Short mmCIF file of C-alpha atoms and ligand atoms in Angstrom, two decimals:
data_model
loop_
_atom_site.label_atom_id
_atom_site.label_comp_id
_atom_site.label_asym_id
_atom_site.label_seq_id
_atom_site.Cartn_x
_atom_site.Cartn_y
_atom_site.Cartn_z
CA MET A 1 120.60 68.36 119.08
CA ALA A 2 117.56 66.14 118.49
CA LYS A 3 114.64 68.00 116.91
CA ASN A 4 112.28 66.71 119.57
CA LYS A 5 114.44 68.15 122.35
CA LEU A 6 114.59 71.56 120.65
CA LYS A 7 110.79 71.55 120.34
CA LYS A 8 110.43 70.78 124.05
CA TYR A 9 112.93 73.55 124.96
CA SER A 10 110.97 76.15 123.04
CA GLU A 11 107.58 74.85 124.24
CA ILE A 12 108.57 74.78 127.92
CA LYS A 13 109.33 78.52 127.76
CA THR A 14 105.62 79.12 127.13
CA PHE A 15 104.42 76.98 130.07
CA ALA A 16 102.77 79.01 132.84
CA ASN A 17 103.96 76.52 135.49
CA THR A 18 107.69 76.42 134.62
CA PHE A 19 110.36 79.00 135.45
CA SER A 20 114.05 79.36 134.72
CA GLU A 21 114.47 82.65 136.65
CA PRO A 22 112.21 82.19 139.67
CA GLY A 23 114.04 84.58 142.07
CA ALA A 24 111.05 86.96 142.34
CA PHE A 25 109.03 84.23 144.09
CA LYS A 26 111.48 83.95 147.01
CA GLY A 27 109.47 84.19 150.24
CA LYS A 28 106.31 84.78 148.21
CA TRP A 29 105.43 81.44 146.64
CA HIS A 30 102.11 81.29 148.48
CA GLU A 31 101.10 84.83 147.69
CA LEU A 32 102.33 85.18 144.10
CA TYR A 33 102.05 81.70 142.63
CA PHE A 34 99.97 79.17 144.58
CA ARG A 35 97.53 81.69 146.07
CA ASN A 36 97.02 79.54 149.15
CA ASN A 37 98.91 78.85 152.38
CA ASN A 38 99.42 75.12 151.87
CA GLY A 39 102.78 73.51 152.62
CA ILE A 40 105.41 73.22 149.88
CA THR A 41 107.18 69.96 148.97
CA LEU A 42 110.24 70.04 146.68
CA GLU A 43 111.39 67.25 144.38
CA LEU A 44 115.10 67.84 143.69
CA ALA A 45 116.76 66.27 140.62
CA CYS A 46 113.18 65.56 139.59
CA GLY A 47 113.91 64.51 135.99
CA TRP A 48 110.46 63.89 134.50
CA GLY A 49 108.76 64.94 137.76
CA GLU A 50 107.03 61.70 138.71
CA TYR A 51 106.96 62.54 142.43
CA THR A 52 105.76 66.09 141.85
CA VAL A 53 102.86 65.10 139.59
CA SER A 54 101.79 61.97 141.51
CA LEU A 55 101.84 63.67 144.91
CA ALA A 56 100.06 66.74 143.52
CA ARG A 57 97.22 64.50 142.31
CA LYS A 58 97.03 62.77 145.67
CA TYR A 59 97.28 65.90 147.83
CA PRO A 60 95.37 68.79 146.22
CA ASN A 61 95.79 70.70 149.50
CA ARG A 62 99.57 70.74 149.30
CA ASN A 63 101.93 72.41 146.81
CA PHE A 64 104.69 70.67 144.84
CA ILE A 65 107.72 72.04 143.01
CA GLY A 66 110.02 69.90 140.84
CA VAL A 67 113.59 71.13 140.23
CA ASP A 68 116.02 69.97 137.55
CA ILE A 69 118.42 71.54 135.08
CA LYS A 70 117.24 69.46 132.12
CA GLY A 71 114.35 71.19 130.36
CA ALA A 72 113.49 68.35 128.00
CA ARG A 73 112.85 66.11 131.03
CA LEU A 74 110.92 68.70 133.06
CA TRP A 75 108.75 69.23 129.99
CA ARG A 76 106.99 65.89 130.62
CA GLY A 77 105.93 66.64 134.19
CA ALA A 78 105.04 70.26 133.43
CA LYS A 79 102.91 69.30 130.40
CA THR A 80 101.02 66.63 132.37
CA ALA A 81 100.36 69.10 135.21
CA LEU A 82 98.97 71.64 132.73
CA GLU A 83 96.82 69.05 130.93
CA GLU A 84 95.39 67.86 134.26
CA HIS A 85 94.91 71.42 135.58
CA LEU A 86 97.09 70.68 138.62
CA ASN A 87 97.32 74.21 139.99
CA ASN A 88 99.38 73.03 142.96
CA VAL A 89 102.43 72.30 140.76
CA ALA A 90 105.42 74.30 139.51
CA PHE A 91 108.69 73.28 137.88
CA LEU A 92 112.02 75.10 138.07
CA ARG A 93 114.72 74.70 135.45
CA ILE A 94 117.67 75.82 137.58
CA PRO A 95 120.84 74.41 139.16
CA ILE A 96 119.94 73.10 142.63
CA GLU A 97 123.01 74.96 143.91
CA THR A 98 120.99 78.19 143.51
CA ILE A 99 117.92 77.06 145.46
CA GLU A 100 118.57 79.47 148.35
CA ASN A 101 117.93 82.32 145.90
CA VAL A 102 114.45 80.93 145.29
CA PHE A 103 113.16 79.94 148.76
CA GLU A 104 113.14 81.83 152.05
CA LYS A 105 114.03 80.25 155.39
CA ASN A 106 111.26 77.81 156.44
CA GLU A 107 109.40 78.21 153.14
CA VAL A 108 109.75 74.49 152.35
CA GLU A 109 108.16 71.71 154.44
CA GLU A 110 109.41 68.53 152.76
CA ILE A 111 112.02 67.43 150.19
CA TRP A 112 112.22 64.34 147.98
CA ILE A 113 115.55 63.52 146.30
CA PRO A 114 114.99 60.50 144.05
CA PHE A 115 118.10 59.10 142.34
CA PRO A 116 120.34 62.16 142.18
CA ASP A 117 123.57 61.64 140.22
CA PRO A 118 126.09 59.81 142.47
CA PHE A 119 129.15 61.77 141.24
CA SER A 120 131.26 58.73 142.04
CA LYS A 121 134.68 60.43 141.73
CA LYS A 122 135.92 61.64 145.10
CA SER A 123 136.90 64.98 143.54
CA LYS A 124 133.22 65.61 142.78
CA LYS A 125 131.77 64.56 146.13
CA ASN A 126 130.62 68.11 146.96
CA ARG A 127 128.25 67.93 143.99
CA ARG A 128 126.34 65.04 145.59
CA LEU A 129 122.96 66.34 146.72
CA THR A 130 123.43 64.85 150.19
CA SER A 131 126.92 66.30 150.78
CA GLY A 132 127.50 68.59 153.77
CA LYS A 133 127.41 71.55 151.38
CA PHE A 134 123.85 70.74 150.29
CA ILE A 135 122.73 69.87 153.86
CA GLU A 136 123.68 73.47 154.76
CA VAL A 137 121.61 74.74 151.83
CA TYR A 138 118.59 72.68 152.97
CA ARG A 139 118.97 74.11 156.50
CA ASN A 140 118.36 77.53 154.99
CA ILE A 141 115.05 76.69 153.32
CA LEU A 142 113.46 73.72 155.14
CA THR A 143 111.47 73.88 158.39
CA ASN A 144 113.17 72.25 161.42
CA THR A 145 110.76 69.32 161.42
CA GLY A 146 110.67 68.93 157.63
CA LEU A 147 111.47 65.49 156.25
CA ILE A 148 113.94 64.68 153.48
CA HIS A 149 113.44 61.46 151.50
CA PHE A 150 116.39 60.10 149.54
CA LYS A 151 116.53 57.15 147.14
CA THR A 152 119.54 55.70 145.35
CA ASP A 153 120.67 52.50 143.64
CA ASP A 154 124.30 53.22 144.52
CA PRO A 155 125.51 51.52 147.75
CA ASN A 156 128.54 53.81 148.07
CA PHE A 157 126.39 56.93 147.72
CA PHE A 158 123.99 55.46 150.30
CA GLN A 159 126.81 54.88 152.80
CA PHE A 160 128.31 58.31 152.04
CA THR A 161 124.92 59.87 152.84
CA LEU A 162 124.57 57.97 156.13
CA ASP A 163 128.07 59.17 157.13
CA VAL A 164 127.27 62.79 156.25
CA LEU A 165 123.98 62.67 158.19
CA LYS A 166 125.76 61.40 161.29
CA GLN A 167 128.46 64.07 160.94
CA GLU A 168 125.84 66.78 160.47
CA LYS A 169 123.83 65.50 163.48
CA CYS A 170 120.71 64.96 161.42
CA ALA A 171 117.93 62.72 162.75
CA ILE A 172 117.70 59.54 160.68
CA HIS A 173 114.15 58.17 160.82
CA THR A 174 114.11 55.30 158.33
CA VAL A 175 116.80 53.25 156.62
CA ILE A 176 115.79 50.66 154.03
CA GLU A 177 118.59 48.77 152.28
CA ASN A 178 116.46 46.92 149.75
CA LEU A 179 113.19 48.74 149.22
CA HIS A 180 111.56 46.30 146.85
CA ASN A 181 112.22 43.30 149.06
CA ASN A 182 110.90 44.63 152.33
CA ASN A 183 107.06 44.53 152.25
CA VAL A 184 106.89 48.31 152.44
CA GLU A 185 103.26 49.33 152.11
CA ASP A 186 103.76 53.07 151.75
CA ASP A 187 102.60 54.09 148.20
CA GLU A 188 104.75 57.20 148.21
CA ILE A 189 108.01 55.51 149.07
CA MET A 190 107.19 52.73 146.61
CA LEU A 191 106.42 55.09 143.70
CA LYS A 192 108.84 54.23 140.87
CA THR A 193 110.59 57.00 138.96
CA THR A 194 112.05 56.55 135.46
CA TYR A 195 115.53 55.81 136.84
CA GLU A 196 114.15 53.53 139.53
CA LYS A 197 112.48 51.38 136.86
CA LYS A 198 115.78 51.23 134.91
CA HIS A 199 117.74 50.20 138.01
CA LEU A 200 115.18 47.55 138.94
CA SER A 201 115.29 46.10 135.40
CA ALA A 202 119.08 45.90 135.75
CA GLY A 203 118.60 43.85 138.95
CA LYS A 204 119.87 46.56 141.30
CA LYS A 205 118.73 47.10 144.90
CA ILE A 206 117.03 50.37 145.76
CA HIS A 207 118.06 52.10 149.00
CA TYR A 208 115.84 54.58 150.84
CA LEU A 209 116.48 57.01 153.69
CA CYS A 210 114.19 59.40 155.53
CA PHE A 211 115.78 62.05 157.75
CA SER A 212 115.34 65.52 159.16
CA LEU A 213 117.97 68.15 159.74
CA THR A 214 117.54 68.38 163.50
CA GLY A 215 116.52 65.90 166.17
CA GLU A 216 113.13 67.57 166.58
CA ALA A 217 109.97 65.45 166.64
CA LEU A 218 108.83 63.81 163.43
CA ARG A 219 105.79 65.45 161.94
CA GLY A 220 103.60 65.14 158.89
CA LYS A 221 104.57 61.73 157.52
CA THR A 222 104.31 58.26 158.97
CA THR A 223 107.26 55.97 158.42
CA PRO A 224 106.47 52.41 157.31
CA GLY A 225 105.32 50.25 160.20
CA THR A 226 107.54 47.32 159.27
CA LEU A 227 110.72 49.30 159.86
CA SER A 228 112.05 50.81 163.00
CA PRO A 229 113.71 54.21 162.99
CA ILE A 230 117.37 54.14 164.00
CA GLU A 231 119.21 56.57 166.28
C1 LIG B 1 119.78 60.17 137.53
S1 LIG B 1 118.68 61.44 137.09
C2 LIG B 1 117.24 61.04 138.07
C3 LIG B 1 115.97 61.67 137.54
C4 LIG B 1 114.70 61.30 138.32
N1 LIG B 1 114.77 61.76 139.69
C5 LIG B 1 114.46 59.81 138.31
O1 LIG B 1 114.61 59.19 139.37
O2 LIG B 1 114.12 59.28 137.24
C6 LIG B 1 119.38 62.79 137.95
C7 LIG B 1 118.78 64.14 137.58
O3 LIG B 1 119.35 65.13 138.41
C8 LIG B 1 119.56 66.31 137.66
N2 LIG B 1 120.59 67.07 138.36
C9 LIG B 1 121.75 66.57 138.89
N3 LIG B 1 122.45 67.53 139.51
C10 LIG B 1 121.71 68.66 139.40
C11 LIG B 1 121.90 70.00 139.85
N4 LIG B 1 122.98 70.35 140.54
N5 LIG B 1 120.94 70.90 139.55
C12 LIG B 1 119.85 70.55 138.84
N6 LIG B 1 119.61 69.30 138.39
C13 LIG B 1 120.53 68.37 138.66
C14 LIG B 1 119.92 65.81 136.29
O4 LIG B 1 119.65 66.78 135.30
C15 LIG B 1 119.04 64.56 136.15
O5 LIG B 1 117.80 64.83 135.51
#
């Protein structure tokens, strides 16, 4: 293994904002870690944690938690958060499959899922982070009105997700087929992650979806004015 990666693995273990066994925080993130009652946003498959760090800078009165299994990637976001004294940030180095062991029902208010692996083989479709299996997991941690934002470069994964959301009777608020060719003025949606930059350089289209798990009223985030929500 590359020396640099090993160094990051050992360094990340000393970071006060990064956890690989976070079960003790379940239901107690506000009390034990953030020490405030502000809403929690998750970034799943966060990689280097661009959403977590950028949103934490922009919204000091909200809390942000990035989740990924790859420590050498998380290291970047966690280090930046420590250097900038962003006390509203945590990172979890865990499989997303175990997230219900870490958050109580309704403990999470919003989820971003930027460029999760598409797991293109049909035999692996349950590993996709927008499969029915994961939608059930999100139902157990996210508030009823909480929004989920999903980005992908993969048209098949995008269509798969739309089909799952219809099957699961989720409320789809925004569908954008080609994000960077649509005059979207929302800074958050337009924020480019590491993979997004790679896909754009390769000439790929970026697809974006915003949905909630029930049909309840949209709260907390305005969808871009240029796009109409679909039923
Ligand atoms: C294609 S990368 C995208 C990284 C980042 N979101 C970006 O846009 O640059 C997908 C990330 O998801 C993580 N990942 C995929 N499945 C996961 C799982 N079940 N649990 C934890 N991390 C997972 C991988 O480790 C990887 O860092």
